mmCIF file of C-alpha atoms in Angstrom:
data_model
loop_
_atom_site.group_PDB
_atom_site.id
_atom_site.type_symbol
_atom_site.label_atom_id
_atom_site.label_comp_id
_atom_site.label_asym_id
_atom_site.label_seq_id
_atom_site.Cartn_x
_atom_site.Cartn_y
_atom_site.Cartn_z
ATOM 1 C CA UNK U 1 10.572 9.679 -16.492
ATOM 2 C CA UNK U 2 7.148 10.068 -17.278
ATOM 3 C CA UNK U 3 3.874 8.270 -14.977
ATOM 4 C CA UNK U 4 0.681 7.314 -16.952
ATOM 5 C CA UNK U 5 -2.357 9.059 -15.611
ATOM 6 C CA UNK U 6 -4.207 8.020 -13.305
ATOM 7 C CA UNK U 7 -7.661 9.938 -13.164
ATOM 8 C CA UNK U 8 -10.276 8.622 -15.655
ATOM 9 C CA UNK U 9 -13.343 10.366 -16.083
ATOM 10 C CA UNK U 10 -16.972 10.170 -17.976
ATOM 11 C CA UNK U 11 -18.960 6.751 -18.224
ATOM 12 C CA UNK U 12 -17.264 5.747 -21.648
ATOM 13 C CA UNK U 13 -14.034 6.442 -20.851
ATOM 14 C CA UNK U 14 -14.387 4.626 -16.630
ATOM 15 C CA UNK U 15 -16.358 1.656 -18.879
ATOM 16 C CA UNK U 16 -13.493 1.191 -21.432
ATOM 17 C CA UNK U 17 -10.785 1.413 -18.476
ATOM 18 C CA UNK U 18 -12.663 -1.726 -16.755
ATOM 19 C CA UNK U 19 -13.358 -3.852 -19.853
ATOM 20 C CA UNK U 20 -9.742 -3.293 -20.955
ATOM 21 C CA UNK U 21 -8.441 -4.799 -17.603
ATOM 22 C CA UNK U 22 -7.100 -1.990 -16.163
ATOM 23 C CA UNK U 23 -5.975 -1.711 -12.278
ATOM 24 C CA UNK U 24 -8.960 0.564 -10.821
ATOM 25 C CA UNK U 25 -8.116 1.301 -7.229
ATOM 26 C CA UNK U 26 -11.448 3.817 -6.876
ATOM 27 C CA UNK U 27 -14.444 4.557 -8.545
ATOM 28 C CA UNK U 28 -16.383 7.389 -7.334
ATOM 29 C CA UNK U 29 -20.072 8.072 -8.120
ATOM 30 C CA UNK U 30 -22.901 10.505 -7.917
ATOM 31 C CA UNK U 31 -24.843 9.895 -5.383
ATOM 32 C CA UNK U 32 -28.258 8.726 -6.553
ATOM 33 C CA UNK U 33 -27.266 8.744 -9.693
ATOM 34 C CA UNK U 34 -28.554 4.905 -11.168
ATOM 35 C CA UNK U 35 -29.208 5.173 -14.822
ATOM 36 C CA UNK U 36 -28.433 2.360 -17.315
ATOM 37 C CA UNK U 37 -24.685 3.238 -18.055
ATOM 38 C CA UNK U 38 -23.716 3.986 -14.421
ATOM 39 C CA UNK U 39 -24.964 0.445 -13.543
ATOM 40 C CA UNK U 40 -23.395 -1.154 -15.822
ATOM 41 C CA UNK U 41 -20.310 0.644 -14.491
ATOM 42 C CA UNK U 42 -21.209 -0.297 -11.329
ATOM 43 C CA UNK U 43 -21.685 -3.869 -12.086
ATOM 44 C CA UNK U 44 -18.461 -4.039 -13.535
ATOM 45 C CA UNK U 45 -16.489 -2.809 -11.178
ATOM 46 C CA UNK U 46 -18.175 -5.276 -8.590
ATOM 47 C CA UNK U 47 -15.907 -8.045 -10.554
ATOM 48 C CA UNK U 48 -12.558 -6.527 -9.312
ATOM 49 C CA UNK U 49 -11.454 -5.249 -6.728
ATOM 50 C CA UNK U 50 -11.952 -1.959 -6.704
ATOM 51 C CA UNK U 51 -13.708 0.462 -3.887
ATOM 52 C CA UNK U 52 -16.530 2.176 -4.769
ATOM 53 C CA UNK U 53 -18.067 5.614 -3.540
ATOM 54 C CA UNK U 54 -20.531 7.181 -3.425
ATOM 55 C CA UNK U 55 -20.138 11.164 -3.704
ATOM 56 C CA UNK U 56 -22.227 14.208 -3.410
ATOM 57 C CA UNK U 57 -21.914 16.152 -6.916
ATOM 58 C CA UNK U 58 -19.778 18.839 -5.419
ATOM 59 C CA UNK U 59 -16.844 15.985 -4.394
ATOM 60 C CA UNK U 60 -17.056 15.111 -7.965
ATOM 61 C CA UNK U 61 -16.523 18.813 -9.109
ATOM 62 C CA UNK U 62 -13.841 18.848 -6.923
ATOM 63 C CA UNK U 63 -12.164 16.335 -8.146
ATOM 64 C CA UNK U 64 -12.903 16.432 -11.838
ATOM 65 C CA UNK U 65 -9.681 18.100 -13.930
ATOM 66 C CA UNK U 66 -11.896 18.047 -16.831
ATOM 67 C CA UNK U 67 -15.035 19.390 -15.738
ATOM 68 C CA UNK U 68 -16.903 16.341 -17.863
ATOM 69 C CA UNK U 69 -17.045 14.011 -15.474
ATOM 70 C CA UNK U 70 -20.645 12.329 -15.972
ATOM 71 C CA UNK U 71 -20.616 11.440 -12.592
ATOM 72 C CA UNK U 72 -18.059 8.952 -12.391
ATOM 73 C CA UNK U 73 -14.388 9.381 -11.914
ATOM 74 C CA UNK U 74 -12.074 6.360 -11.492
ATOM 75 C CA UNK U 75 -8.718 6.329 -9.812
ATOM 76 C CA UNK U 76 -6.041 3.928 -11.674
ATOM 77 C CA UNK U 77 -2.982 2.400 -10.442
ATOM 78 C CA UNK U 78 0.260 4.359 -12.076
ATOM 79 C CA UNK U 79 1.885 0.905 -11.980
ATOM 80 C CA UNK U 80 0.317 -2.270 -11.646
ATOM 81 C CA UNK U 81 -0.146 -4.118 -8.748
ATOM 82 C CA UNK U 82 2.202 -7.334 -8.188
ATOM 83 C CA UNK U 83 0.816 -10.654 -6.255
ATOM 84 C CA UNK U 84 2.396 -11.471 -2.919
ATOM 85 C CA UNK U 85 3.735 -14.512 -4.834
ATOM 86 C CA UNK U 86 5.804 -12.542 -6.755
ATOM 87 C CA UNK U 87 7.614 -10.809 -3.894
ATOM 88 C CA UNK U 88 8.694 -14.700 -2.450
ATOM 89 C CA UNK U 89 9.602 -15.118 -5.714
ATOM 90 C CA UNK U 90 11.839 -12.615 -6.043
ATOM 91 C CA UNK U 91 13.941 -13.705 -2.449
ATOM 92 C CA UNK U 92 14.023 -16.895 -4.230
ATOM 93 C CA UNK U 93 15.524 -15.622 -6.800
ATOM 94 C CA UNK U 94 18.057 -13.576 -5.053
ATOM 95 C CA UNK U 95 18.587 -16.714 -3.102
ATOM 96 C CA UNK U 96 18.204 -14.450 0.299
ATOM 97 C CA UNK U 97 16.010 -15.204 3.135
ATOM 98 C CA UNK U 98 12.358 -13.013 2.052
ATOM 99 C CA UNK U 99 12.505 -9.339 3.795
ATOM 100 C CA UNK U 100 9.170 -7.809 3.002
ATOM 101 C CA UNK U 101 7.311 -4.510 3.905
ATOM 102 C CA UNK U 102 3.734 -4.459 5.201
ATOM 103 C CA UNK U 103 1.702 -1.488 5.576
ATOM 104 C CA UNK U 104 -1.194 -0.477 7.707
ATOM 105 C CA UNK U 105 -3.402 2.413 6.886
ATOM 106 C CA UNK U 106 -0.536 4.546 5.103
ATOM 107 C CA UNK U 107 -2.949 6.613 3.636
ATOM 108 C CA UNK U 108 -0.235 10.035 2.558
ATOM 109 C CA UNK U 109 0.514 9.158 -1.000
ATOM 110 C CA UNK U 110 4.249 10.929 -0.111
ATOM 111 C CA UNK U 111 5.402 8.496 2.797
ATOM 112 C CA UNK U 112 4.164 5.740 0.919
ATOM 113 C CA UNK U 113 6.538 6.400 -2.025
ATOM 114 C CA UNK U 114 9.101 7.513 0.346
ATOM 115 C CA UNK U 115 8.592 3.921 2.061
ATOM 116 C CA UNK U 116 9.230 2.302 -1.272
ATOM 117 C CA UNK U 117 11.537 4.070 -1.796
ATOM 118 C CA UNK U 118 13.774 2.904 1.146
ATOM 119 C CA UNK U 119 12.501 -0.392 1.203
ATOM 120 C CA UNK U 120 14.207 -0.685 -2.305
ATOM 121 C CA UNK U 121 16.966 1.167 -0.797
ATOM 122 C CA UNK U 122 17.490 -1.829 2.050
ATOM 123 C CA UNK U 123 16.823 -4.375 0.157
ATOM 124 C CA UNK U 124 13.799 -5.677 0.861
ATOM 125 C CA UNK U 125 12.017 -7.834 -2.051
ATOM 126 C CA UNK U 126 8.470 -6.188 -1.605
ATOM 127 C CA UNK U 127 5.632 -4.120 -0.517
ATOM 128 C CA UNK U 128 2.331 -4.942 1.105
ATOM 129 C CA UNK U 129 -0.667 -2.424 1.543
ATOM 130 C CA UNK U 130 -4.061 -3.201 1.997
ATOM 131 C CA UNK U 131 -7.142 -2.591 0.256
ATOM 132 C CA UNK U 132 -8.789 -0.231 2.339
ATOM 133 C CA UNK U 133 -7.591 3.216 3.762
ATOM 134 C CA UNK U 134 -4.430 3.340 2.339
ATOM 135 C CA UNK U 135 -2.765 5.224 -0.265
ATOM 136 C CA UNK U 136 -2.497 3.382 -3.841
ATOM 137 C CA UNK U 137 -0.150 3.246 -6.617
ATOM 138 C CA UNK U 138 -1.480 6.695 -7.807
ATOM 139 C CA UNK U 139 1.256 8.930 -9.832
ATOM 140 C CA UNK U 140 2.224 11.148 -6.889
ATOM 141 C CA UNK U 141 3.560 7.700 -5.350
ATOM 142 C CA UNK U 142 5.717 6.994 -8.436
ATOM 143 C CA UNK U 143 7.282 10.220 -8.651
ATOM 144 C CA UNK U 144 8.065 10.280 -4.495
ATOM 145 C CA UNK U 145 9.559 7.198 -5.260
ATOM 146 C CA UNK U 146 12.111 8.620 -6.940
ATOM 147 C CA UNK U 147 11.884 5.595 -10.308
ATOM 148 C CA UNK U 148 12.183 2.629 -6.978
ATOM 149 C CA UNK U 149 8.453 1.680 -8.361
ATOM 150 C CA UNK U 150 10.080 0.196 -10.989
ATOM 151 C CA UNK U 151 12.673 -2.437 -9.136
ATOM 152 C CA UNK U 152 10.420 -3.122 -6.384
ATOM 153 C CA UNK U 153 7.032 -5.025 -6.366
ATOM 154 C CA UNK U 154 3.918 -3.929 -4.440
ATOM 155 C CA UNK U 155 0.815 -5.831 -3.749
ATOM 156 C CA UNK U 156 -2.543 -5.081 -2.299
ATOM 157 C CA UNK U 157 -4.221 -7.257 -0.066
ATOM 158 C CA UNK U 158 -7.816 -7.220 1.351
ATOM 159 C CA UNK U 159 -6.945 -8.401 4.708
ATOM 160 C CA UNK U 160 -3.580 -7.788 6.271
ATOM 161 C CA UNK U 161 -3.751 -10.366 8.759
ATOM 162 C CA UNK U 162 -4.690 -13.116 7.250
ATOM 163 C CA UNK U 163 -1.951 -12.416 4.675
ATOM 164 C CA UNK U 164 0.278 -12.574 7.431
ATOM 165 C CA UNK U 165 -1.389 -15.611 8.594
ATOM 166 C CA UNK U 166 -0.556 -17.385 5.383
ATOM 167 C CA UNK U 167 3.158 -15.672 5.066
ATOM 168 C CA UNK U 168 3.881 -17.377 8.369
ATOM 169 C CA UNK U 169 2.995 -21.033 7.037
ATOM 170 C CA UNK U 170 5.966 -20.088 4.509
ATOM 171 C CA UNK U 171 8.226 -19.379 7.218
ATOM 172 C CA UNK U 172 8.472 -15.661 7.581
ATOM 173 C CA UNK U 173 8.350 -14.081 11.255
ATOM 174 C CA UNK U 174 6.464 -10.566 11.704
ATOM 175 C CA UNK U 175 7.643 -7.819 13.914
ATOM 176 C CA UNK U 176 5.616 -4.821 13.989
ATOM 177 C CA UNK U 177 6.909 -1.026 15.112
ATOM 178 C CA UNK U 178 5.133 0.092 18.003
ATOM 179 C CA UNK U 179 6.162 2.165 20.851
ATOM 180 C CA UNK U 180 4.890 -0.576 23.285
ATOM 181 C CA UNK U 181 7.389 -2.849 22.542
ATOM 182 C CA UNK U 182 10.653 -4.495 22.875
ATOM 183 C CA UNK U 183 13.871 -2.008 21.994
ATOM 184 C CA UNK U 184 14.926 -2.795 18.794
ATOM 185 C CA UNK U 185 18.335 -3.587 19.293
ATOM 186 C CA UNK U 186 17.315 -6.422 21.859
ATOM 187 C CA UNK U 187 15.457 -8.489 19.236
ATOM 188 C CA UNK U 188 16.734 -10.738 16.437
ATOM 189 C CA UNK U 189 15.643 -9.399 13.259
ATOM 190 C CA UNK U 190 17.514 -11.859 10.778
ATOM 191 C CA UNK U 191 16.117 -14.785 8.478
ATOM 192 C CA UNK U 192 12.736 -14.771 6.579
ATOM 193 C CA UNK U 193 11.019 -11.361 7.798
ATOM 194 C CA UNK U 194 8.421 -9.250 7.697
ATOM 195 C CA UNK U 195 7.939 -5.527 8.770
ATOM 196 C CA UNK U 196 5.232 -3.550 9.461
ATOM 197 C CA UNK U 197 4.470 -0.181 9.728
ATOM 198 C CA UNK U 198 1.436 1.309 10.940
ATOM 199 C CA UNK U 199 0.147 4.808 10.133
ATOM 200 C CA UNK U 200 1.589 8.327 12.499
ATOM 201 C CA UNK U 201 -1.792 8.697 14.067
ATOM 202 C CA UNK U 202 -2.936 4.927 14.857
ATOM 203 C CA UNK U 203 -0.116 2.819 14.639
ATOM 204 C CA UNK U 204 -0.452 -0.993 13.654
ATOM 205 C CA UNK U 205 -4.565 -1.940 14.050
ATOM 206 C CA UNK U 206 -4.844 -4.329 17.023
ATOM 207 C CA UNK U 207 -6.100 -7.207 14.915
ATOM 208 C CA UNK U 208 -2.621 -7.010 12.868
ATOM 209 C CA UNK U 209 -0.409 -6.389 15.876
ATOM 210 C CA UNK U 210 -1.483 -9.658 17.269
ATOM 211 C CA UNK U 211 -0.689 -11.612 14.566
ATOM 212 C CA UNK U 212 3.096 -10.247 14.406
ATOM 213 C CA UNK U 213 5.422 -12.049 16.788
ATOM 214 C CA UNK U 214 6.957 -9.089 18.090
ATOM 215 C CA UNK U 215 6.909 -5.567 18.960
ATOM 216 C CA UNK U 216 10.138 -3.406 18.524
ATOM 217 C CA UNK U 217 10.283 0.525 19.525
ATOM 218 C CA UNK U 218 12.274 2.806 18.440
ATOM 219 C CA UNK U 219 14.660 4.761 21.054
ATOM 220 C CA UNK U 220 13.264 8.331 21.072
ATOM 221 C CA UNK U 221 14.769 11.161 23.165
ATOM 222 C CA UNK U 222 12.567 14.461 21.831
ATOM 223 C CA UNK U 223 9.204 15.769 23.149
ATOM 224 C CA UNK U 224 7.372 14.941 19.974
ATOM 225 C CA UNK U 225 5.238 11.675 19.715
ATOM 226 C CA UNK U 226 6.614 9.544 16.990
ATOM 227 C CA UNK U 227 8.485 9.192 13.534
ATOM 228 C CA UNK U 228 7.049 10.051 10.539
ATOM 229 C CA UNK U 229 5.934 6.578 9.125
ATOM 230 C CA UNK U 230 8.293 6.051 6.088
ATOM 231 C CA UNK U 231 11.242 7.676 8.900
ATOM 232 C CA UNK U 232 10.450 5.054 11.504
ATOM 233 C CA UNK U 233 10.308 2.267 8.287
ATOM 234 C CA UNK U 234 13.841 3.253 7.527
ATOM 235 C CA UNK U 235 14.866 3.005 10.721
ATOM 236 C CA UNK U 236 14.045 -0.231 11.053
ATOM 237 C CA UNK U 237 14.518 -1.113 7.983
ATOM 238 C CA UNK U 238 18.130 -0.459 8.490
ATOM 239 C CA UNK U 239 18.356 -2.179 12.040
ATOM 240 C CA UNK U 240 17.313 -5.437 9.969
ATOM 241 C CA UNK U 241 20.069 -5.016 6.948
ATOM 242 C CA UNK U 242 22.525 -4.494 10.004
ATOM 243 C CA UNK U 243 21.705 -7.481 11.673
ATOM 244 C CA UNK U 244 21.619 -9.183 8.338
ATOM 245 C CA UNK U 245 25.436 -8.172 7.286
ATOM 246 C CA UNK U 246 26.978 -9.183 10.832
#
């Protein structure tokens, strides 16, 4: 299976890319760097979405795989980004109760297409990742994926917990993985759910743990600190299609 690219470089070709529509998770520029072209690039990526940075020419160099990169180098999405929407839509469809997969600051491209992965694998009817410090769609993702990208949608949020907020006027219930919390086996983890994973180093950010309803931790006997992220979000994962088959 072959993965579009997803590194666009020089102003004409990081201009066309953003007039033509197309998902721009990044756009990196040269620091100082404010002629007529890379404003206009500038100003146009100001309409979407899309994070923009300012780099010091040797970042650029660095990253270039062309060596032409006229100071700007965009990162695009692999495969485009779905709306939250579309996830409910699909448990609708399925006529199941929704079972969706938020993460927080998964920023190794691997575990998040190993999360996908699984989440595809249990059965879940989406992904959520956040704008910010987190790994995107990029082609690396697809491929760790294993082809799950294409069964499974993701979406990308600005703000986790208000998403969560407005999931939870639809009926859906949030538990979060942290090893502050309730066993898993001692909570109920059926109906209209949500899961979320926080990254290896900093877990779930406070401001998202408090909107979940729950904590659950996984039983740990070894002298290490925690789970890889997309190992602990299969765990889980699995502890809520067990629940769901009893």
């Amino acid at each position: 299976m072959r993965y579009e690219e997803f590194t666009i470089e020089g102003r004409n070709a990081v201009m066309e890319a953003f007039r033509s529509g197309k998902t721009i998770d990044r756009l990196f520029v040269l620091d100082g760097c404010q002629d007529g072209p890379v404003k206009s690039i500038i100003r146009e990526a100001k309409k979407t979405d899309c994070i923009i940075s300012f780099v010091k020419k040797e970042r650029l160099d660095q990253m270039s795989e062309t060596e032409k990169h006229q100071g700007v180098i965009a990162y695009a999405a692999a495969y485009e980004y779905a709306e939250v929407e579309d996830i409910l839509n699909a448990a609708r469809e399925k006529e199941e109760p929704p079972f969706i997969v938020l993460l927080d600051s998964i920023e190794d491209p691997h575990n998040l297409g190993a999360i996908i992965r699984t989440a595809h694998q249990a059965g879940a009817h989406g992904v959520i990742i956040p704008k910010r410090r987190a790994a995107g769609l990029t082609a690396t993702v697809a491929r760790t994926s294993a082809g799950a990208l294409n069964y499974i949608p993701v979406a990308k949020v600005t703000n986790l917990a208000v998403t969560i907020e407005e999931l939870k006027e639809k009926g859906l219930w949030f538990v979060c993985a942290d090893m502050d919390g309730e066993l898993m086996y001692k909570l109920n983890l059926t109906g209209p759910i949500g899961l979320v994973i926080g990254s290896e180093g900093e877990g779930v950010g406070r401001l998202v743990k408090e909107k979940c309803d729950f904590t659950a931790k996984i039983p740990m006997f070894g002298k290490v600190d925690s789970l890889n992220a997309s190992v602990a979000m299969g765990v889980m994962a699995y502890e809520i299609v067990r629940q769901r088959m009893k």
